[in-house]
XYZ file of N, CA and C in Angstrom:
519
model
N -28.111 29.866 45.335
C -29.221 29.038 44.932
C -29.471 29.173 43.431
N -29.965 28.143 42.673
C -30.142 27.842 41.073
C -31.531 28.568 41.287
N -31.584 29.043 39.999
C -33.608 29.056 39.745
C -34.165 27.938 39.436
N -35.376 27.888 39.534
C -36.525 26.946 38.993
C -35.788 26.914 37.633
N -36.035 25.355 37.464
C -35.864 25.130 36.309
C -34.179 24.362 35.873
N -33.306 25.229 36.241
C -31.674 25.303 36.044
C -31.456 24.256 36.935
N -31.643 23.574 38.015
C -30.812 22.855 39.039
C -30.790 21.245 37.865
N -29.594 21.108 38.238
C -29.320 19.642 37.718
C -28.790 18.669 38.696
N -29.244 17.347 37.943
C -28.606 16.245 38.430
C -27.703 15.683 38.144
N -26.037 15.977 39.413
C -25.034 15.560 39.468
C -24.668 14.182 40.372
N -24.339 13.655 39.114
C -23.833 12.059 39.710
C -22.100 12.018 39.779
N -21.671 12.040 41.087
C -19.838 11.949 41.596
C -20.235 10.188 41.478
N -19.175 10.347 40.934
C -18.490 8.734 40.644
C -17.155 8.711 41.189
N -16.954 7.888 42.434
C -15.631 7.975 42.960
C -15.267 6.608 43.915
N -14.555 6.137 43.433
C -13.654 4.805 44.187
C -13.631 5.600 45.892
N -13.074 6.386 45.686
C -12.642 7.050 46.962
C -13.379 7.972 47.972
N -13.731 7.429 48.906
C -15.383 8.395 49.943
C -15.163 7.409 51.152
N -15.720 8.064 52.005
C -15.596 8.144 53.191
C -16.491 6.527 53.599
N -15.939 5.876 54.187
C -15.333 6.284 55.490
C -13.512 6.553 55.232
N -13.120 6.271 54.158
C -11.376 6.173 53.819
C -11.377 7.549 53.365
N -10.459 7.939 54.280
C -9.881 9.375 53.719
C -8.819 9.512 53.516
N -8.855 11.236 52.579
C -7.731 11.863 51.235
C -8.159 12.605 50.894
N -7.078 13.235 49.978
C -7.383 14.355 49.187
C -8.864 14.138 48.249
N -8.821 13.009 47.695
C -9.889 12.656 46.621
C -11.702 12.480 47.750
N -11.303 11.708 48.473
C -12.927 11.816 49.320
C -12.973 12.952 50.047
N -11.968 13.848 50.111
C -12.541 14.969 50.870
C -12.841 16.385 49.494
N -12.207 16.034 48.663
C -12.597 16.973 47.346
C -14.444 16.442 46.847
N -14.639 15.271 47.045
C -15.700 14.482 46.619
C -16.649 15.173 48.080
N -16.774 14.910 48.998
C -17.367 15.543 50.123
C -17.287 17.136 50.027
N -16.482 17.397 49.647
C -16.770 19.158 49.617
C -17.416 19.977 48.764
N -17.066 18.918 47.339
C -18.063 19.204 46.174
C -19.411 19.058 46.345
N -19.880 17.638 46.415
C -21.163 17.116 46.469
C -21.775 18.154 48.030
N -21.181 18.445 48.827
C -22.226 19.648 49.375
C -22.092 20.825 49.115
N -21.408 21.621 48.396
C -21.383 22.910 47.745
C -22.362 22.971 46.246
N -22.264 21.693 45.914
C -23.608 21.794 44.216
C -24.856 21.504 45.308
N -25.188 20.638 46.478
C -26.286 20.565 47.266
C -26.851 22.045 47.554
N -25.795 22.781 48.391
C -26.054 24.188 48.460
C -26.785 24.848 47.834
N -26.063 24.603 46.784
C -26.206 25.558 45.379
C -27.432 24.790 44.695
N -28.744 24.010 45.051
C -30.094 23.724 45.080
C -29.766 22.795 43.616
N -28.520 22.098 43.568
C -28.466 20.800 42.832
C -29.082 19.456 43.561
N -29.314 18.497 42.880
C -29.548 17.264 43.122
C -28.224 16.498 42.932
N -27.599 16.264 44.430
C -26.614 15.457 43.730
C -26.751 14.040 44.482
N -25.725 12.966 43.732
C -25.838 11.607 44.265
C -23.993 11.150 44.797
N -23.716 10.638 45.139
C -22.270 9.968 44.920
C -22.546 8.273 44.329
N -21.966 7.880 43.371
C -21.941 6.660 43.492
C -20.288 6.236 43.836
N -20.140 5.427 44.908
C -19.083 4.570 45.549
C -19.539 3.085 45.930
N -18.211 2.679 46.443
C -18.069 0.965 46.716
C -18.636 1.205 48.549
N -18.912 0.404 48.899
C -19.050 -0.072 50.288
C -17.558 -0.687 51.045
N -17.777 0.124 52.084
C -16.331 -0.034 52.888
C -16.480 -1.816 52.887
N -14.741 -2.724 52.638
C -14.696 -4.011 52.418
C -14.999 -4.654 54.024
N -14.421 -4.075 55.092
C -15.019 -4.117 55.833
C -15.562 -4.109 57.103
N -16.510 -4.669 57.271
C -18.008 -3.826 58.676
C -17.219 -3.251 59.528
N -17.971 -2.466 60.332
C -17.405 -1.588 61.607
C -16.722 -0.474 61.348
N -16.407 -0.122 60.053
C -16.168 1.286 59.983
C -17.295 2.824 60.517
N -16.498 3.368 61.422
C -17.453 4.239 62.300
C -18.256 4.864 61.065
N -19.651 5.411 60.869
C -20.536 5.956 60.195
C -19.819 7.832 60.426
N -19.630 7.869 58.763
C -19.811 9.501 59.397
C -20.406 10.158 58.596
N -21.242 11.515 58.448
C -21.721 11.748 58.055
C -21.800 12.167 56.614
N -22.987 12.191 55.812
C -22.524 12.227 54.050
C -23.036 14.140 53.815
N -22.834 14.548 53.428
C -23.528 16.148 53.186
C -24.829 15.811 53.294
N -25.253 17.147 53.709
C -26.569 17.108 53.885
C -27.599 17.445 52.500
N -28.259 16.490 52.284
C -29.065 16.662 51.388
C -28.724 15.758 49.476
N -27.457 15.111 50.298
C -26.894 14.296 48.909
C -27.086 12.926 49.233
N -27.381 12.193 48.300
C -28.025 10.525 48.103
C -26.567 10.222 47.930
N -26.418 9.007 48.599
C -24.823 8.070 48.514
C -25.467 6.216 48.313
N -24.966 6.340 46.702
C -25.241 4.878 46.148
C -23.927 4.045 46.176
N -24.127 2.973 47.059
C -22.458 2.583 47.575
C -23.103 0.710 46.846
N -22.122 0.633 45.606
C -21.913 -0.695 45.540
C -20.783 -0.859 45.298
N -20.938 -2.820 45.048
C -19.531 -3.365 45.153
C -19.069 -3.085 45.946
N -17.772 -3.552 46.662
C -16.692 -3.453 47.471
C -15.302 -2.626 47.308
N -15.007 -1.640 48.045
C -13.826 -1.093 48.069
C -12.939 -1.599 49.200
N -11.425 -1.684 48.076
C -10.636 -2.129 49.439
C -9.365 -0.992 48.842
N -8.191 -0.832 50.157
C -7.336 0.271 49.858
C -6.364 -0.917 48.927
N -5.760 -0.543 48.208
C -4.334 -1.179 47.351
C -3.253 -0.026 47.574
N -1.754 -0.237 47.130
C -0.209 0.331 47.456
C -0.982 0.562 46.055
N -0.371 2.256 45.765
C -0.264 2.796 44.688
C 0.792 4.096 44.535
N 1.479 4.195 43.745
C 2.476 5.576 43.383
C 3.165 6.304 44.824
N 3.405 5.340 46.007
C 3.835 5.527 47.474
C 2.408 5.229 47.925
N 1.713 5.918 47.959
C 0.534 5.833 48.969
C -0.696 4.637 48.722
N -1.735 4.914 49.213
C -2.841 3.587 49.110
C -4.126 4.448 48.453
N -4.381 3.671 47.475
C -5.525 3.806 46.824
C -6.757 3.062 46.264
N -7.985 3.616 46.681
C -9.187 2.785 46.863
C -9.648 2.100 45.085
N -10.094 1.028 45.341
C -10.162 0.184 44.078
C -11.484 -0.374 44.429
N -12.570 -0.094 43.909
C -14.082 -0.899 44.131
C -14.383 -1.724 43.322
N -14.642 -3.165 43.512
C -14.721 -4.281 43.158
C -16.218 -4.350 42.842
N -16.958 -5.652 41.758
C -18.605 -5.261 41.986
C -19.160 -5.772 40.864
N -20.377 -6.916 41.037
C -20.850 -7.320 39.810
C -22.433 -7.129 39.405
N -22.662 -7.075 38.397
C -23.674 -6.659 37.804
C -24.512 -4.751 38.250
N -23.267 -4.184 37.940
C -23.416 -2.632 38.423
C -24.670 -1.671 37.989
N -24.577 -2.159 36.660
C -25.493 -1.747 35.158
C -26.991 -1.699 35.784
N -26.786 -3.307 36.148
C -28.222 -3.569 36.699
C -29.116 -2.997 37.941
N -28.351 -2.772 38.858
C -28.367 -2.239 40.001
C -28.382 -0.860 39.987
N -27.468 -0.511 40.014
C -27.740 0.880 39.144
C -29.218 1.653 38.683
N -29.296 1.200 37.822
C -30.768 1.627 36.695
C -31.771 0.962 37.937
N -32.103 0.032 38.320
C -33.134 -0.042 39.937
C -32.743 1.144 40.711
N -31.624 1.620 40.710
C -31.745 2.825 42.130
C -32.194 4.426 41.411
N -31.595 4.288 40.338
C -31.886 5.906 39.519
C -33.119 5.910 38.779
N -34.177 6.547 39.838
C -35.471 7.167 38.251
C -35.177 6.865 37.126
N -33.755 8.251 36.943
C -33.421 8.635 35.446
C -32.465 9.044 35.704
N -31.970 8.920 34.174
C -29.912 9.294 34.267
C -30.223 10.682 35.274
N -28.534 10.870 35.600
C -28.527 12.356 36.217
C -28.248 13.253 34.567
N -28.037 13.920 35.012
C -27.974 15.429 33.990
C -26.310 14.925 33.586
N -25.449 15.315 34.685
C -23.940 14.580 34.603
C -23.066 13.889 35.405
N -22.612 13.282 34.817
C -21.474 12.195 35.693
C -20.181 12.861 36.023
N -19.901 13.036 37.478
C -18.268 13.169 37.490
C -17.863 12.772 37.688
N -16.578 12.213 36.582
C -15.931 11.182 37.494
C -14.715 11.704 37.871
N -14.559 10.867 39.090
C -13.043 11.304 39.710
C -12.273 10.301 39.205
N -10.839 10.507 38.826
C -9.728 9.968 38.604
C -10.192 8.925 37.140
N -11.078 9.388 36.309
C -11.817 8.285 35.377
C -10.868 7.820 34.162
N -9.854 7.261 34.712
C -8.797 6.518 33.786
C -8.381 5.151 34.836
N -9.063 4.973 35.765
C -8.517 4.385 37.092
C -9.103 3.260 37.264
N -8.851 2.072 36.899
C -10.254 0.690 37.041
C -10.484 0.692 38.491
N -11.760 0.254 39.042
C -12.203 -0.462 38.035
C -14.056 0.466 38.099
N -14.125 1.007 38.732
C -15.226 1.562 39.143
C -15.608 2.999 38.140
N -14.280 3.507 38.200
C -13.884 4.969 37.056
C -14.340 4.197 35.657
N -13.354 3.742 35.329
C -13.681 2.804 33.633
C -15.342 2.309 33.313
N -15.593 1.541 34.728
C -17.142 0.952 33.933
C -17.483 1.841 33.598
N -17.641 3.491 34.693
C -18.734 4.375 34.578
C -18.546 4.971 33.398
N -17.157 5.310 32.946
C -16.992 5.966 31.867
C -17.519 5.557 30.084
N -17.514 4.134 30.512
C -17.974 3.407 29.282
C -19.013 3.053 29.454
N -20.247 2.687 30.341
C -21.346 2.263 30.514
C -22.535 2.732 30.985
N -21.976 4.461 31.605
C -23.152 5.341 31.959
C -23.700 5.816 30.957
N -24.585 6.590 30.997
C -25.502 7.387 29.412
C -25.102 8.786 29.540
N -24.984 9.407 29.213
C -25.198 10.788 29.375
C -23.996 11.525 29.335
N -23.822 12.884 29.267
C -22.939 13.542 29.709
C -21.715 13.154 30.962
N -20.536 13.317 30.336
C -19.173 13.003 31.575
C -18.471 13.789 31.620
N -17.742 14.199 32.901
C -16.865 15.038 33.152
C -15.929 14.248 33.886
N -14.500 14.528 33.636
C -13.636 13.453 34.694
C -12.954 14.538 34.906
N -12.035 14.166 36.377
C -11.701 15.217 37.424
C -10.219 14.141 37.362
N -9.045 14.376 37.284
C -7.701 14.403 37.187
C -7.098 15.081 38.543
N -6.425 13.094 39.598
C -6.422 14.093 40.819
C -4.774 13.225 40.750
N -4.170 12.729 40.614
C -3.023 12.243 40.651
C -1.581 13.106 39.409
N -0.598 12.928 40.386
C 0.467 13.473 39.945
C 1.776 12.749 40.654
N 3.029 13.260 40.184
C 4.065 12.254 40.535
C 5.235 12.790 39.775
N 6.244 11.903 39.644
C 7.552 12.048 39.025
C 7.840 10.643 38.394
N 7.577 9.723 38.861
C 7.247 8.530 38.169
C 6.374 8.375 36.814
N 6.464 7.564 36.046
C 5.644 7.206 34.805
C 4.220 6.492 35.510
N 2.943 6.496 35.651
C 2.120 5.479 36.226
C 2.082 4.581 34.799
N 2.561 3.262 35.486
C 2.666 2.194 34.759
C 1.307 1.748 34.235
N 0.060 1.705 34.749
C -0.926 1.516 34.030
C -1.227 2.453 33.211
N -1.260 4.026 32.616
C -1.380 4.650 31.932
C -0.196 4.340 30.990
N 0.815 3.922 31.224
C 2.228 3.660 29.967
C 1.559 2.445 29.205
N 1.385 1.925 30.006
C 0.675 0.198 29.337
C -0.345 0.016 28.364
N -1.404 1.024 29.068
C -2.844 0.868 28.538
C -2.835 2.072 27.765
N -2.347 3.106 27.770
C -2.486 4.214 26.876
C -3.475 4.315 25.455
N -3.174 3.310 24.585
C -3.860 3.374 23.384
C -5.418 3.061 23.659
N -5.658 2.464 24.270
C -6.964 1.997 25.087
C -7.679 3.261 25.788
N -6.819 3.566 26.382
C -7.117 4.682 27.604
C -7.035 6.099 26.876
N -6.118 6.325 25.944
C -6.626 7.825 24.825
C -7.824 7.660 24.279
N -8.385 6.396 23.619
C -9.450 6.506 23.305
C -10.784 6.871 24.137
N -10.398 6.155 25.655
C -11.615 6.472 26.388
C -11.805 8.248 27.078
N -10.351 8.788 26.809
C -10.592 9.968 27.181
C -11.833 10.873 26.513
N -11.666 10.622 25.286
C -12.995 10.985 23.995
C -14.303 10.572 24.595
N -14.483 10.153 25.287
C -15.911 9.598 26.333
C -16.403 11.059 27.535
N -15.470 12.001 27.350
C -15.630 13.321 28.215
C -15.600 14.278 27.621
N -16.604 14.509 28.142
C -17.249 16.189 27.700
C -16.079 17.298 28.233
N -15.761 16.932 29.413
C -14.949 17.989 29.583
C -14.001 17.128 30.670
N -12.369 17.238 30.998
C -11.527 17.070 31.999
C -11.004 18.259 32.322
N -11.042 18.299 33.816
C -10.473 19.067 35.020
C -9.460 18.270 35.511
N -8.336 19.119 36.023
C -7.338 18.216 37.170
C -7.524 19.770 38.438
N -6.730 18.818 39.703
C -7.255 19.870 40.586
C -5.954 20.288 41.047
N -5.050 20.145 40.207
C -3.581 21.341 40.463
C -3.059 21.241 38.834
N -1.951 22.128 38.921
C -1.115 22.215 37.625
C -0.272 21.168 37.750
N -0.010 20.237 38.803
C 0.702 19.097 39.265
C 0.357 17.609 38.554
N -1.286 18.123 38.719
C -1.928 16.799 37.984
C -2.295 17.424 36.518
N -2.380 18.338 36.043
C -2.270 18.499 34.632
C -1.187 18.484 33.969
N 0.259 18.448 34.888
C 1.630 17.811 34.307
C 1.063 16.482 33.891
N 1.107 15.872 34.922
C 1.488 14.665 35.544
C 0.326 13.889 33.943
N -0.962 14.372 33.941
C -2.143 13.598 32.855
C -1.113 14.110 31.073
N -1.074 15.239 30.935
C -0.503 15.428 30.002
C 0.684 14.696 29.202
N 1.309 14.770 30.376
C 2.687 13.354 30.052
C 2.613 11.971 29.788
N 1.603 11.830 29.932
C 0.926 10.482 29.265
C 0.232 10.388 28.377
N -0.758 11.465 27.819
C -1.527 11.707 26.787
C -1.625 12.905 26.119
């Protein structure tokens, strides 16, 4: 538990959350209730499953889940990866939050289209979390690179969550 005073407000920013699972929504679910634990305020912001009837399951206990726009899965680097679609975010957004959180994490925040807005359009403090790796070049990081080095400078701090994905980010930037 934090003391009075110390607990902050953590905002997960992630394409990828449940009901679609992976490595990335279950790192996002394990986090956001271990800083809950630990007498943080946290939120997730994600897309809304594209669509209805996905079984409800449960979000950690004690964490707020702000789901806009639409996520749908896309073919990515072999496997499928969630892409949240979504207009006027900014706006919507600022109606659901009091006040900024303390910090933003983003997961995979080189990744359009949900990663990018947040990275360029939230206020405050960012942290991005580096969850992809490979043997392949990812063609959108070869492409966009000059674009995308600059937005790395938008983070306070990057994490990856193996030495696999700190190859894999390094080799591109």
């Amino acid at each position: 538990m934090v003391s009075a005073g110390s607990a902050l407000h953590v905002c997960l920013v992630s394409q990828s959350y449940l009901p679609y699972h992976g490595g990335i929504s279950e790192h996002v679910w394990h986090l956001a209730a271990g800083l809950s634990q630990r007498g943080h305020r946290v939120s997730i912001l994600t897309g809304k499953p594209f669509r209805n009837g996905y079984p409800h399951e449960p979000d950690p206990p004690g964490v707020e889940v702000i789901r806009l726009g639409r996520t749908v899965r896309v073919p990515s680097n072999g496997g499928r990866a969630c892409v949240t679609f979504g207009l006027a975010w900014g706006r919507r957004l600022r109606d659901m939050l009091i006040r900024a959180p303390d910090v933003f994490h983003i997961q995979s925040p080189l990744e359009p289209l949900l990663p990018l807005w947040a990275l360029h359009h939230l206020p405050g403090l960012k942290v991005g979390t580096f969850h992809t790796g490979g043997e392949r070049p990812h063609w959108g990081y070869q492409r966009f690179a000059p674009w995308l080095s600059r937005s790395l400078g938008r983070l306070a701090r990057r994490v990856t969550v193996s030495r696999e994905a700190a190859r894999y980010v390094a080799n591109h930037f």
